[in-house]
Coordinates of C-alpha atoms in Angstrom, one line a residue:
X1 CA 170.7 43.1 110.3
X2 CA 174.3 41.8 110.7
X3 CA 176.5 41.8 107.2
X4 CA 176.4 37.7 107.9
X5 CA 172.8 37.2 108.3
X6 CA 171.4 34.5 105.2
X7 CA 168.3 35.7 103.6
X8 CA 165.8 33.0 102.5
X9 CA 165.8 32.7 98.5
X10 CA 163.3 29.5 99.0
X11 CA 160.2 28.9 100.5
X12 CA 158.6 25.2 101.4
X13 CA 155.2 24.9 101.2
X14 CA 154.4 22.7 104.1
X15 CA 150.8 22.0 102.5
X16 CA 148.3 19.1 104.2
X17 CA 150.7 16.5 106.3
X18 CA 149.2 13.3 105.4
X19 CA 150.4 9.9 104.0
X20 CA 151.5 8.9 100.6
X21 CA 148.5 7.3 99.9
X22 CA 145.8 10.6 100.6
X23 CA 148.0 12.2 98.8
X24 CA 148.0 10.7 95.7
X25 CA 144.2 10.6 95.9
X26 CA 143.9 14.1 97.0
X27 CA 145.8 14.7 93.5
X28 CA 143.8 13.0 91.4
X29 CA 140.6 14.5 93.2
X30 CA 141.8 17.8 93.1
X31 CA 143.3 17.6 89.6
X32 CA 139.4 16.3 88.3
X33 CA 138.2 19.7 90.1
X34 CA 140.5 21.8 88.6
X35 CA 139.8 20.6 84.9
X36 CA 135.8 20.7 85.6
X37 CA 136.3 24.2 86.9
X38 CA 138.2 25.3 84.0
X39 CA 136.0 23.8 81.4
X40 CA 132.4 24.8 83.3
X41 CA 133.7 28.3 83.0
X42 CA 135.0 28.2 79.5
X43 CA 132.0 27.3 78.2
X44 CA 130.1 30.0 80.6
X45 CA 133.0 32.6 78.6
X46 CA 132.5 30.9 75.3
X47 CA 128.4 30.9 74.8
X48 CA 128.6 34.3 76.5
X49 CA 130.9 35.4 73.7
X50 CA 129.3 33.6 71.0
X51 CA 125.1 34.2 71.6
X52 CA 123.9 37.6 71.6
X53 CA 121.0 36.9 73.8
X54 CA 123.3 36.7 76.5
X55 CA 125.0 40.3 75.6
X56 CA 123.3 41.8 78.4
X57 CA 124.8 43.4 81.7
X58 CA 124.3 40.3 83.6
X59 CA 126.1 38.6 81.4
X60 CA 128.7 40.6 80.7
X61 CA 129.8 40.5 84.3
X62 CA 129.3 36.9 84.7
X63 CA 132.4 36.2 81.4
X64 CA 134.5 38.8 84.2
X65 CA 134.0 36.4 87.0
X66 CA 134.7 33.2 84.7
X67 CA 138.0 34.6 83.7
X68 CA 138.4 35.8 87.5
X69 CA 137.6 32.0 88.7
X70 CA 139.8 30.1 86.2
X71 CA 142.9 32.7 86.6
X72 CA 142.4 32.9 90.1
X73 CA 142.5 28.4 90.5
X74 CA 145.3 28.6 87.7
X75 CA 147.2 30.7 90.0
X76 CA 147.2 28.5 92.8
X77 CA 146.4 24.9 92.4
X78 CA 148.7 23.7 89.8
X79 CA 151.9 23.9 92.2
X80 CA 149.7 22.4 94.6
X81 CA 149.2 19.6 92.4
X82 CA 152.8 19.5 92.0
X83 CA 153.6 19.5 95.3
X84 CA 151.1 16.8 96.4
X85 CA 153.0 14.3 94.5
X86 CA 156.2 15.6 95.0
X87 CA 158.4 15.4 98.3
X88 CA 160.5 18.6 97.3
X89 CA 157.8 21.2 98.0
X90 CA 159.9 24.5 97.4
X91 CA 159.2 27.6 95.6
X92 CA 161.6 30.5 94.9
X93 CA 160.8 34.0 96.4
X94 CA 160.1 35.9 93.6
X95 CA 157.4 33.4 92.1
X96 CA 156.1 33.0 95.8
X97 CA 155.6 36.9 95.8
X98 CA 153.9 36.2 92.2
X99 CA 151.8 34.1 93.2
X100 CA 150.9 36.3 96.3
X101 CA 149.9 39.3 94.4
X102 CA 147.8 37.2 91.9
X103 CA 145.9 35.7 94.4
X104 CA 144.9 39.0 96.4
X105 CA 144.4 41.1 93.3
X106 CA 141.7 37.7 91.6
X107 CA 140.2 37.9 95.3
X108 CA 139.4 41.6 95.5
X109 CA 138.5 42.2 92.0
X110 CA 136.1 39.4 92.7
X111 CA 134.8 40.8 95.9
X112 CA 134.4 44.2 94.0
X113 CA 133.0 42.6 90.5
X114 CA 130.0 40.7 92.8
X115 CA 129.3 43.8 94.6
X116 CA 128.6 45.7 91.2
X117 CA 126.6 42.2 90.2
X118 CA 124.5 42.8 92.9
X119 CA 124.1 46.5 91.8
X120 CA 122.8 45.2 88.2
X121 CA 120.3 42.9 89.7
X122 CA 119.1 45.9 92.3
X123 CA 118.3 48.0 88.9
X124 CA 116.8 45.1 86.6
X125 CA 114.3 44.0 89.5
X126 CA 113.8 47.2 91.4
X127 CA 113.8 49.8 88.6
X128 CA 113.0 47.2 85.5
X129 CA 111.7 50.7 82.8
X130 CA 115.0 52.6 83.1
X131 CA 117.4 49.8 83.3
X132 CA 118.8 49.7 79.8
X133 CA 119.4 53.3 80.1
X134 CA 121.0 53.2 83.4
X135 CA 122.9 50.1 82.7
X136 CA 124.7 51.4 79.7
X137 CA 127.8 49.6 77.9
X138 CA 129.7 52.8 78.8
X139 CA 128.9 52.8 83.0
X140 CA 129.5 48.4 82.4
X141 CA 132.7 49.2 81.4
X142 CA 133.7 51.8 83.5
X143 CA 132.4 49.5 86.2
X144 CA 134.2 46.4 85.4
X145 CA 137.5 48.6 85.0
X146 CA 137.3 49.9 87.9
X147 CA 136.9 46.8 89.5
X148 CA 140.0 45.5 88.3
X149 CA 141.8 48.3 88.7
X150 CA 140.9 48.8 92.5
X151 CA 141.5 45.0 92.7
X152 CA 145.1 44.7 91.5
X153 CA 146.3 48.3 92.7
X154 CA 145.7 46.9 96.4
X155 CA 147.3 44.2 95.7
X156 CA 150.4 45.9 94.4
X157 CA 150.6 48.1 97.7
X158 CA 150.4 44.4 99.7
X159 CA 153.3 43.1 97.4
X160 CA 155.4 46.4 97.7
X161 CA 155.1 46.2 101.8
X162 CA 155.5 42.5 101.6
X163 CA 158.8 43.1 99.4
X164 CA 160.3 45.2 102.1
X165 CA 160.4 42.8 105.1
X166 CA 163.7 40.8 105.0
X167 CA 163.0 37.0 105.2
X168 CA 166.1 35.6 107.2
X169 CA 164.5 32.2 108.2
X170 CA 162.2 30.0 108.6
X171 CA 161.4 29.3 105.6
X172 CA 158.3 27.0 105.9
X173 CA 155.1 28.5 104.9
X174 CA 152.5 27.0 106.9
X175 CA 150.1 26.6 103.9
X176 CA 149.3 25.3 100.4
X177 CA 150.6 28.2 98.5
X178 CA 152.1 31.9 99.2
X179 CA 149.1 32.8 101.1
X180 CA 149.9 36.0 102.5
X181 CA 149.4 36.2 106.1
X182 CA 151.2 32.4 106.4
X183 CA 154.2 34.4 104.1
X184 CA 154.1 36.9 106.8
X185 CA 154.8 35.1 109.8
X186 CA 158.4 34.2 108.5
X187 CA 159.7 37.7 108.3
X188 CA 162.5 38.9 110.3
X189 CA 160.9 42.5 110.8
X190 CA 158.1 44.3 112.4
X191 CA 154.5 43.3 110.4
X192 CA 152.5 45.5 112.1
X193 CA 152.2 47.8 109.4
X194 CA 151.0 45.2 107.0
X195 CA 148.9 43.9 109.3
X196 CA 146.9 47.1 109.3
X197 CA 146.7 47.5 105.5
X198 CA 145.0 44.2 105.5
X199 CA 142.7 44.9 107.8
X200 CA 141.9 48.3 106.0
X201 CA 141.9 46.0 102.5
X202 CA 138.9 43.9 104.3
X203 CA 137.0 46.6 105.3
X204 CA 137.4 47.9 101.3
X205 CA 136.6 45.0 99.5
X206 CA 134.9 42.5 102.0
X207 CA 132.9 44.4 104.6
X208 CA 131.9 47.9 102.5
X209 CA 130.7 45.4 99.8
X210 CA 129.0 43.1 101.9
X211 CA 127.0 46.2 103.0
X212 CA 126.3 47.2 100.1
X213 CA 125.3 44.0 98.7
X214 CA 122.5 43.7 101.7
X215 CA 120.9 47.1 101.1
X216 CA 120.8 45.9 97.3
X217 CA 119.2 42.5 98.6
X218 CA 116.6 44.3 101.2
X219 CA 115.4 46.6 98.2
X220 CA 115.4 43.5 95.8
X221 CA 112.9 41.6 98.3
X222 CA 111.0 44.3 99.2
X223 CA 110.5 44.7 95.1
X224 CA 110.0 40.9 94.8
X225 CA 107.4 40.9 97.4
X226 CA 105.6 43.6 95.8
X227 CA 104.9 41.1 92.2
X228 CA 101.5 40.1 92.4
X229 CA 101.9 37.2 90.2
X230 CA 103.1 34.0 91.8
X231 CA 105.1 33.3 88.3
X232 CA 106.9 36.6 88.5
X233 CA 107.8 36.2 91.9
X234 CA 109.1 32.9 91.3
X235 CA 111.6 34.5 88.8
X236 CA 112.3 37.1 90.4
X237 CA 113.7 34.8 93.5
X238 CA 116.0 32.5 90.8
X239 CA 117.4 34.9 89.6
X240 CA 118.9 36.5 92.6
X241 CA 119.4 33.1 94.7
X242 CA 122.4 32.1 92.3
X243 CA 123.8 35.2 93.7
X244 CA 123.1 35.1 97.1
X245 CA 125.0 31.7 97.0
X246 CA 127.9 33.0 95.7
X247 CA 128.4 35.8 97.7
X248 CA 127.2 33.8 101.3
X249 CA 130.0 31.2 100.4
X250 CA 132.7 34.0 98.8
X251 CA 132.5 36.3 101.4
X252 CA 131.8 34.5 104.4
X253 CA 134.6 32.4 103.9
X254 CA 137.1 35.1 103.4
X255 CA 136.1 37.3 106.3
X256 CA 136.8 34.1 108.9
X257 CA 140.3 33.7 107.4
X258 CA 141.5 37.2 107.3
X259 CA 139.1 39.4 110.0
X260 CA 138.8 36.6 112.8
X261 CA 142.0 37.1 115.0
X262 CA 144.3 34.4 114.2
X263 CA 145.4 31.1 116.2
X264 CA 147.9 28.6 115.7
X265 CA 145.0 26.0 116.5
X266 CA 143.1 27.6 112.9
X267 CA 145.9 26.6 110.5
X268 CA 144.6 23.8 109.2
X269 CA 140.9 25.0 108.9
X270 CA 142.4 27.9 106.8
X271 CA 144.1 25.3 104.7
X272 CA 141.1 23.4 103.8
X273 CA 138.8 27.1 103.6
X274 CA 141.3 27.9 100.7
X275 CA 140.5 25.1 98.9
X276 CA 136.9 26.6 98.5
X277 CA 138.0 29.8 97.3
X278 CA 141.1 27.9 94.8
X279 CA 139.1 24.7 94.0
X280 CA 135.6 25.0 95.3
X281 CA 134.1 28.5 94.4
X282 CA 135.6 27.8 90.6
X283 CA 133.6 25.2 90.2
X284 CA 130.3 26.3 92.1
X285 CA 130.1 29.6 90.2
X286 CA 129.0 27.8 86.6
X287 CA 127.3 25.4 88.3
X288 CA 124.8 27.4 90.1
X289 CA 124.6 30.3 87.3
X290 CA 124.1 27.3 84.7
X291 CA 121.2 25.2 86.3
X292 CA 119.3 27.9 87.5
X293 CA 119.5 30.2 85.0
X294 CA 117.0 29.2 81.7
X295 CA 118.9 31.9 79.1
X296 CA 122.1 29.9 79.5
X297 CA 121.0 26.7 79.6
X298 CA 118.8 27.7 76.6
X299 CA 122.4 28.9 75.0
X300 CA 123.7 25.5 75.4
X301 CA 120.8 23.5 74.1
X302 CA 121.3 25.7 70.8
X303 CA 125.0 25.2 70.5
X304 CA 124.5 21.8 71.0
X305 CA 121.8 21.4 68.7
X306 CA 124.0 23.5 66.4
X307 CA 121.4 25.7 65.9
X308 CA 121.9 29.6 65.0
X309 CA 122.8 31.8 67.8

């Protein structure tokens, strides 16, 4: 680059191009999603904490993916809050970065904390006698470190590539926050090479997962369909459905967005898919784990009755 080339210091966050109006009602809709989503999971993380009937495996990876969910939508919908009600939608570069490595590091530690999820429900169901002893505190942990760690580190090596590209102009980022590939296309340099490491990042946490998460599945059924009784059967299927939800939604959604080549026409489909993942899948997570799960909403009629955990 020439010694007189300007480097961008400022994003603008082009976000949803609608009138005044929507926009203001867009606010207070989102803004009502946000809160719900933050309190349905606080009190998933607060009854998990406080009743030791629920400190169990399951359970201890379902507080992970409350405090996953309500970082991961703190992360990105408060400036998109801001920014609906506010004509000035910039952001500097280093919190645009932020915000970029916070996002991808939630995501895949989210991918890679359902995956093991699925794992725990594989052993309960399929192989019920040995399950304490397989699912001990000490592999949980290991497990749920690893997740994060795996999570965060790819993120780091997509903020460390992203940091080397030189940004000279434009400066509008076709989205509602720092979403990577939309952060990408404004780069004055070569992007191949990032290009590729998010493609191998899929394959990691979205399609080796997903894989994984259907063998667990297939042996889960063919266990399920093994239950003679009707009852166990029946509860057997609840408590793998909640999953299945999560991960069809979760997963689904994020291999359209970042393995379906990309068009100019998709933009604003990948604008409203990110609200599930930011607004949505928050909210849907407490909700589904909640009313079909009879421990937890057992939990809450005894805090509520203010009876002893």
């Amino acid at each position: 680059m020439g010694s007189n080339q300007s480097w961008v210091t400022e994003f603008v966050l082009v976000g949803f191009q609608l009138s005044a109006e929507m926009e203001v009602l867009l606010f207070w809709i989102f803004s009502l999603l946000y809160i719900f989503s933050l309190l349905a999971n606080g009190v998933i993380l607060g009854l998990i904490c406080l009743d030791l009937r629920l400190h169990t495996p399951m359970y201890f990876f379902l507080s992970h993916l409350a405090v996953i969910d309500m970082s991961y939508a703190s992360n990105n919908v408060p400036k998109m809050l801001v920014n609906l009600v506010n004509q000035k939608r910039t952001i500097s570069f280093a919190p645009c970065i932020t915000q970029t490595f916070l996002y991808l590091g939630f995501a895949a530690t989210e991918c890679l904390v359902l995956v093991v999820m699925s794992y725990d429900r594989y052993v309960a169901i399929c192989h019920p006698l040995q399950y304490t002893v397989i699912m001990s505190w000490r592999l949980c942990t290991a497990l749920a470190v690893t997740s994060w760690s795996c999570g965060f580190f790819l993120s780091l090596v997509h903020a460390i590539l992203l940091l080397r590209l030189p940004f000279c102009g434009p400066r509008k980022v076709n989205h509602l926050f720092c979403e990577i590939l939309s952060v990408l296309k404004l780069a004055c340099a070569d992007t191949r090479l990032n290009q590729m490491v998010i493609f191998a990042a899929c394959m990691f946490v979205l399609v080796v997962p997903l894989c994984l998460m259907l063998v667990s599945y297939m042996c889960i059924l063919w266990a399920i369909l093994k239950i003679q009784s009707g009852e166990g059967r029946r509860k057997a299927f609840s408590t793998c459905s909640s999953h299945l939800c999560v991960v069809g939604l979760f997963f689904g959604i994020a291999m359209l967005v970042y393995m379906v080549p990309d068009s100019n026409q998709r933009e604003e489909l990948e604008k409203i898919l990110s609200l599930f993942h930011s607004l949505f899948n928050p909210m849907l997570n407490p909700l589904i784990y909640s009313l079909r799960n009879a421990q937890m909403k057992a939990s809450l009629y005894r805090v509520l009755q203010k009876k002893p955990m």
